[in-house]
PDB file of C-alpha atoms in Angstrom:
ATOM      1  CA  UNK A   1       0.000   0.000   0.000  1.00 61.00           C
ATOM      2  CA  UNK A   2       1.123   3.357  -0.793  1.00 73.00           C
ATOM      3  CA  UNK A   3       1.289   5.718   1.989  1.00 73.00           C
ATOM      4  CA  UNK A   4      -0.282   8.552   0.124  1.00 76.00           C
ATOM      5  CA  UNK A   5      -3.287   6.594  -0.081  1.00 77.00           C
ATOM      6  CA  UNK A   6      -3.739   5.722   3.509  1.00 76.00           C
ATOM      7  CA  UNK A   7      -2.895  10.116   4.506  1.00 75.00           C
ATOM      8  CA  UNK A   8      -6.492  10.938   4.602  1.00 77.00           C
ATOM      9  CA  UNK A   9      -6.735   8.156   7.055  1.00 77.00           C
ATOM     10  CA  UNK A  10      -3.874   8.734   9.249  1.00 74.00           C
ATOM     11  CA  UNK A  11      -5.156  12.750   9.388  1.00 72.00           C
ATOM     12  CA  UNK A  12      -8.293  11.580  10.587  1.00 73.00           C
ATOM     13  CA  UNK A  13      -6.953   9.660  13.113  1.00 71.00           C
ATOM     14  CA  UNK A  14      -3.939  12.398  14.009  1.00 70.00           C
ATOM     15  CA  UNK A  15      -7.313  14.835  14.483  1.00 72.00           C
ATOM     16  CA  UNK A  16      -9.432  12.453  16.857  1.00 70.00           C
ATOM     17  CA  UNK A  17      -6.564  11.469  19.152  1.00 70.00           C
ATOM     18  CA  UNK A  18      -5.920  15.108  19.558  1.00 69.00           C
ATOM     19  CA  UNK A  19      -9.317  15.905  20.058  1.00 67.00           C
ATOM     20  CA  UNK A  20      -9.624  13.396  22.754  1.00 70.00           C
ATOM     21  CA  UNK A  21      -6.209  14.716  24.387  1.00 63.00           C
ATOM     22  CA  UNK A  22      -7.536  17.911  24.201  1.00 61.00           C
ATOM     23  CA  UNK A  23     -10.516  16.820  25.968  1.00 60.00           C
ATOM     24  CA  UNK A  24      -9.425  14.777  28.542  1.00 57.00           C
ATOM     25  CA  UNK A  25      -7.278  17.570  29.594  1.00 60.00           C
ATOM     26  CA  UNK A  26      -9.826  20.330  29.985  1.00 59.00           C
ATOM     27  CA  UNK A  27     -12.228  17.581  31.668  1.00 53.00           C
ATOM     28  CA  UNK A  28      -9.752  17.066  34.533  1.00 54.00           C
ATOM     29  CA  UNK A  29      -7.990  20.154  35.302  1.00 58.00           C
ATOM     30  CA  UNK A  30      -9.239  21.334  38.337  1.00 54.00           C
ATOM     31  CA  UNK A  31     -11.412  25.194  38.177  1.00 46.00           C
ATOM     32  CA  UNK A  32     -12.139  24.717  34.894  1.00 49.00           C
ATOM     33  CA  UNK A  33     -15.903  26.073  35.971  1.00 46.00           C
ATOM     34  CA  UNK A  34     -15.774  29.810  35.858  1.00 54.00           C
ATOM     35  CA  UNK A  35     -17.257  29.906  39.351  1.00 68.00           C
ATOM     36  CA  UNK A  36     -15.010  26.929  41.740  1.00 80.00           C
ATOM     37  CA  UNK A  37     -16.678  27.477  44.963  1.00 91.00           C
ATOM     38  CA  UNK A  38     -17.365  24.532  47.278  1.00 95.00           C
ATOM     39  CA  UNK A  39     -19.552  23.989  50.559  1.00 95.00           C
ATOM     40  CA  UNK A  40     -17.760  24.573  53.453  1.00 97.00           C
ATOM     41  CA  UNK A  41     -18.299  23.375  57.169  1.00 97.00           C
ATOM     42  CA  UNK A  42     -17.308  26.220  59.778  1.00 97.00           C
ATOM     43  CA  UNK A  43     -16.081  24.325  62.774  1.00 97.00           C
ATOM     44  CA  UNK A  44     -18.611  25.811  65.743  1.00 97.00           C
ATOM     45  CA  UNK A  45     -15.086  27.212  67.268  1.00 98.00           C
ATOM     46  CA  UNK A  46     -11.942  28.439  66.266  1.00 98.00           C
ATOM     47  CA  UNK A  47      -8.782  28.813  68.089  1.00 99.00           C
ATOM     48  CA  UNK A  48      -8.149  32.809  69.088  1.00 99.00           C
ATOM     49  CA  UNK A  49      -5.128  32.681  66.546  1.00 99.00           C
ATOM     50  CA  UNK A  50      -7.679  31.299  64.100  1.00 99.00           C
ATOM     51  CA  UNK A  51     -10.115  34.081  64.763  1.00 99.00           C
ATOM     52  CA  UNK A  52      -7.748  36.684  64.221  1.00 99.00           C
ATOM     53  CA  UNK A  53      -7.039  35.178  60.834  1.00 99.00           C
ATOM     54  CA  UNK A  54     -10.505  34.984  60.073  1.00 99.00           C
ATOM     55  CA  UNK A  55     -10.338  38.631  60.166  1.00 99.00           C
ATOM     56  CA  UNK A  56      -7.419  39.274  57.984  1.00 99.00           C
ATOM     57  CA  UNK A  57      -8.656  36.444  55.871  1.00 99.00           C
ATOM     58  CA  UNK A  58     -12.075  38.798  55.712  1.00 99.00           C
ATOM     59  CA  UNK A  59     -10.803  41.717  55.389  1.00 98.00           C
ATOM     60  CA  UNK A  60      -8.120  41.003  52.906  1.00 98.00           C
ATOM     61  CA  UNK A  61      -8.556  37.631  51.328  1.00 98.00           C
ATOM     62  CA  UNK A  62     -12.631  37.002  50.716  1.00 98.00           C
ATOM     63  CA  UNK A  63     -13.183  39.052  48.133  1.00 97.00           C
ATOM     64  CA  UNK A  64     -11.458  36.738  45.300  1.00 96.00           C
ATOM     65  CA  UNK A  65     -11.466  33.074  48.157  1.00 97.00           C
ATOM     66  CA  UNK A  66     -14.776  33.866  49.102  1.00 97.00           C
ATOM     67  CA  UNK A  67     -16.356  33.873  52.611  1.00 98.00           C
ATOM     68  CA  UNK A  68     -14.939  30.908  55.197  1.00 98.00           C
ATOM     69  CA  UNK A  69     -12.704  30.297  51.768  1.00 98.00           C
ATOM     70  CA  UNK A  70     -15.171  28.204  49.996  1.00 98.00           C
ATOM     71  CA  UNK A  71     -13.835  30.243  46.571  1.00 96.00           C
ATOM     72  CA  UNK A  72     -15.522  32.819  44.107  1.00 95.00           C
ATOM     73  CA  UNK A  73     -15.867  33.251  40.054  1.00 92.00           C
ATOM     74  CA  UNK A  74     -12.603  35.137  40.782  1.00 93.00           C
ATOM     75  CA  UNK A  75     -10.497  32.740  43.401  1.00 94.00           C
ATOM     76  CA  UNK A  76     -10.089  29.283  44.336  1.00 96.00           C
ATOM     77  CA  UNK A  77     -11.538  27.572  47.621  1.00 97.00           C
ATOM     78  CA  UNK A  78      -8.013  27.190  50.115  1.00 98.00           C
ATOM     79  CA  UNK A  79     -10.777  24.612  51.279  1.00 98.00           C
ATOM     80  CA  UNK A  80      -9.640  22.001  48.992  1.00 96.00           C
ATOM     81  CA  UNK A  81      -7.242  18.929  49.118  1.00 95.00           C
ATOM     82  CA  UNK A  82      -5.026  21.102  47.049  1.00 94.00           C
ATOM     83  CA  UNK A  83      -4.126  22.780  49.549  1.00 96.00           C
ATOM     84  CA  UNK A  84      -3.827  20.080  51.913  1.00 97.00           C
ATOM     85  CA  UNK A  85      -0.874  20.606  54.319  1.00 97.00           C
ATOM     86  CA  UNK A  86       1.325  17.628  52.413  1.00 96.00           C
ATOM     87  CA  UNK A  87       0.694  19.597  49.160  1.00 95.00           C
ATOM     88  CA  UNK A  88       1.010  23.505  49.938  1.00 96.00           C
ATOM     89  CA  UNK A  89       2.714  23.630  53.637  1.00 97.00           C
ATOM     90  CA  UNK A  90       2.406  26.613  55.620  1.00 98.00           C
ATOM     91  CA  UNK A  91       4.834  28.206  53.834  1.00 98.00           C
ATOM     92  CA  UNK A  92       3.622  28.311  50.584  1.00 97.00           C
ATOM     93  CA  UNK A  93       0.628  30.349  51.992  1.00 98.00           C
ATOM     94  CA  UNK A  94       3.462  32.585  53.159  1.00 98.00           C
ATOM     95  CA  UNK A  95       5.043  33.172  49.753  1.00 98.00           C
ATOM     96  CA  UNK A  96       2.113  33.482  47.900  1.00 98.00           C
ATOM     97  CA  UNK A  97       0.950  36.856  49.893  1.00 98.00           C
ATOM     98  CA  UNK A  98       4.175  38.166  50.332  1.00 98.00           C
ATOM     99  CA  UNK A  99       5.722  36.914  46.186  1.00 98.00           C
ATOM    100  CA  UNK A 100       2.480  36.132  44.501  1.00 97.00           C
ATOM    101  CA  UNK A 101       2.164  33.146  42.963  1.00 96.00           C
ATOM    102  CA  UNK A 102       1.953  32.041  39.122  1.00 96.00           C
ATOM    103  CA  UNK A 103      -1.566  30.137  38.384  1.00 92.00           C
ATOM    104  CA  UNK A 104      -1.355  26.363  38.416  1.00 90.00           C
ATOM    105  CA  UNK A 105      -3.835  24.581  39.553  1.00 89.00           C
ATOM    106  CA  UNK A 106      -6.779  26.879  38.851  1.00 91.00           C
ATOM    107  CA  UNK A 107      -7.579  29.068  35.745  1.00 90.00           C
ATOM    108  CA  UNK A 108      -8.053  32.175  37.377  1.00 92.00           C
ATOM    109  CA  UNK A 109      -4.999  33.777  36.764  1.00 93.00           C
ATOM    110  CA  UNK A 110      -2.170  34.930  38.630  1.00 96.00           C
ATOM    111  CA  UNK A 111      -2.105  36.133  42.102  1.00 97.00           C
ATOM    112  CA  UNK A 112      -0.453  39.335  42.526  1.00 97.00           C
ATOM    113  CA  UNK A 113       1.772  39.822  46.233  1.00 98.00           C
ATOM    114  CA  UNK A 114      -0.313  41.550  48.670  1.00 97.00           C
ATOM    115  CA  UNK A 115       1.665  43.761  50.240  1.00 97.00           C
ATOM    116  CA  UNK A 116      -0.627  44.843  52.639  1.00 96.00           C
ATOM    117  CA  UNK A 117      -0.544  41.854  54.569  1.00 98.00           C
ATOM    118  CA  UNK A 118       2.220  41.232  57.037  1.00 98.00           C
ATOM    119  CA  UNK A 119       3.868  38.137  57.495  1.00 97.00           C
ATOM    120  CA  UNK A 120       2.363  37.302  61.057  1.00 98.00           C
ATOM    121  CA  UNK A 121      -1.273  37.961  59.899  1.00 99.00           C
ATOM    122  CA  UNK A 122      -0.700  35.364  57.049  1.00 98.00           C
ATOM    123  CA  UNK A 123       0.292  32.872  59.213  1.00 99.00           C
ATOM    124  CA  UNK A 124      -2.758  33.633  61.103  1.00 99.00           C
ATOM    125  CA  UNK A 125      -4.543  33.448  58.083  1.00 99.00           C
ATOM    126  CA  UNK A 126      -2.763  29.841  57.528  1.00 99.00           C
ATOM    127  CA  UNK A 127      -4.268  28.679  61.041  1.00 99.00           C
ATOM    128  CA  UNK A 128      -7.702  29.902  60.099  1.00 99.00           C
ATOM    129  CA  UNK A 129      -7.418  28.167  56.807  1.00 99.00           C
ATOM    130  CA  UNK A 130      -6.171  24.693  58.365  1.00 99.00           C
ATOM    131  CA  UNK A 131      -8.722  24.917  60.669  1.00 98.00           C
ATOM    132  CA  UNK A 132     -11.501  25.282  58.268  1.00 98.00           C
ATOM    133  CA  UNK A 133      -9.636  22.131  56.309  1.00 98.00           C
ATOM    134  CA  UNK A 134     -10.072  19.851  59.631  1.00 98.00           C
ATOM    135  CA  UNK A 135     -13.383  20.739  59.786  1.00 98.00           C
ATOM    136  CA  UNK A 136     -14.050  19.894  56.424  1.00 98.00           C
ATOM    137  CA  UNK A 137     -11.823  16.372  56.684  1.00 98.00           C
ATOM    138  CA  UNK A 138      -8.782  18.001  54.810  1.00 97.00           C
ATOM    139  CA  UNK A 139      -5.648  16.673  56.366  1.00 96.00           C
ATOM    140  CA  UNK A 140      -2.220  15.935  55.986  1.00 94.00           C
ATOM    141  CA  UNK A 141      -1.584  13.633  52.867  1.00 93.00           C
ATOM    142  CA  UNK A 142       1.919  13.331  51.490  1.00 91.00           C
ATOM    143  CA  UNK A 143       2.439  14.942  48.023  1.00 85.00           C
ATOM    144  CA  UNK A 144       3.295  12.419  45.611  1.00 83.00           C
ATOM    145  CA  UNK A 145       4.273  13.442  41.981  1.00 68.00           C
TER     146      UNK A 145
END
């Protein structure tokens, strides 16, 4: 068989199996949805450091994570095994406010440094966060690539 003959075929093929790719990949990225909010428990109490972050968190945070961090059209939920301590440690809360952080789990963009926010109230911020991950049965699961 000539090959010329079969090229129609193989172009056919070339197009479905990227198609599929294509597909596959949208279908499972995570925040594909314009709008990635989730349902959120708040734990009947929070520790005092916790409630402080709450109020950064309000104050400085809701208005792209949305309220108790369940997540907006504009932000991810931080109440998400994503950000489960084994996957995004303390720290990486940390650098995000203080560097930003390039988008890669979500498609919402990047998120600019908030310079606004000291380092202290972030981690405060990180304890209100992990607290509302408990409550919600996120915990520690190691990060495996």
């Amino acid at each position: 068989m000539n090959i010329r003959d079969n090229l129609p075929k193989y172009a056919v093929l070339a197009f479905l199996a990227l198609g599929t790719g294509l597909f596959v990949w949208r279908s499972l990225a995570p925040g594909d949805a314009p709008d990635a909010r989730v349902a959120v428990t708040v734990p009947d109490e929070l520790s005092p450091v916790a409630m402080e972050g709450k109020a950064v968190f309000d104050e400085n945070c809701a208005d792209c994570h949305g309220a108790n961090a369940a997540g907006t059209e504009q932000g991810p939920p931080l109440v998400h095994d994503i950000y489960n301590p084994g996957h995004h440690a303390n720290m990486a809360f940390v650098l995000a406010a203080s560097q930003g952080v390039r988008a890669h789990h979500w498609r919402f963009g990047n998120m600019p440094p908030q310079p606004g926010v000291t380092q202290t109230e972030v981690e405060k911020v990180v304890q209100y966060v992990r607290e509302l991950q408990q409550a919600n049965g996120i915990t520690y699961r190691p990060h495996n690539m």
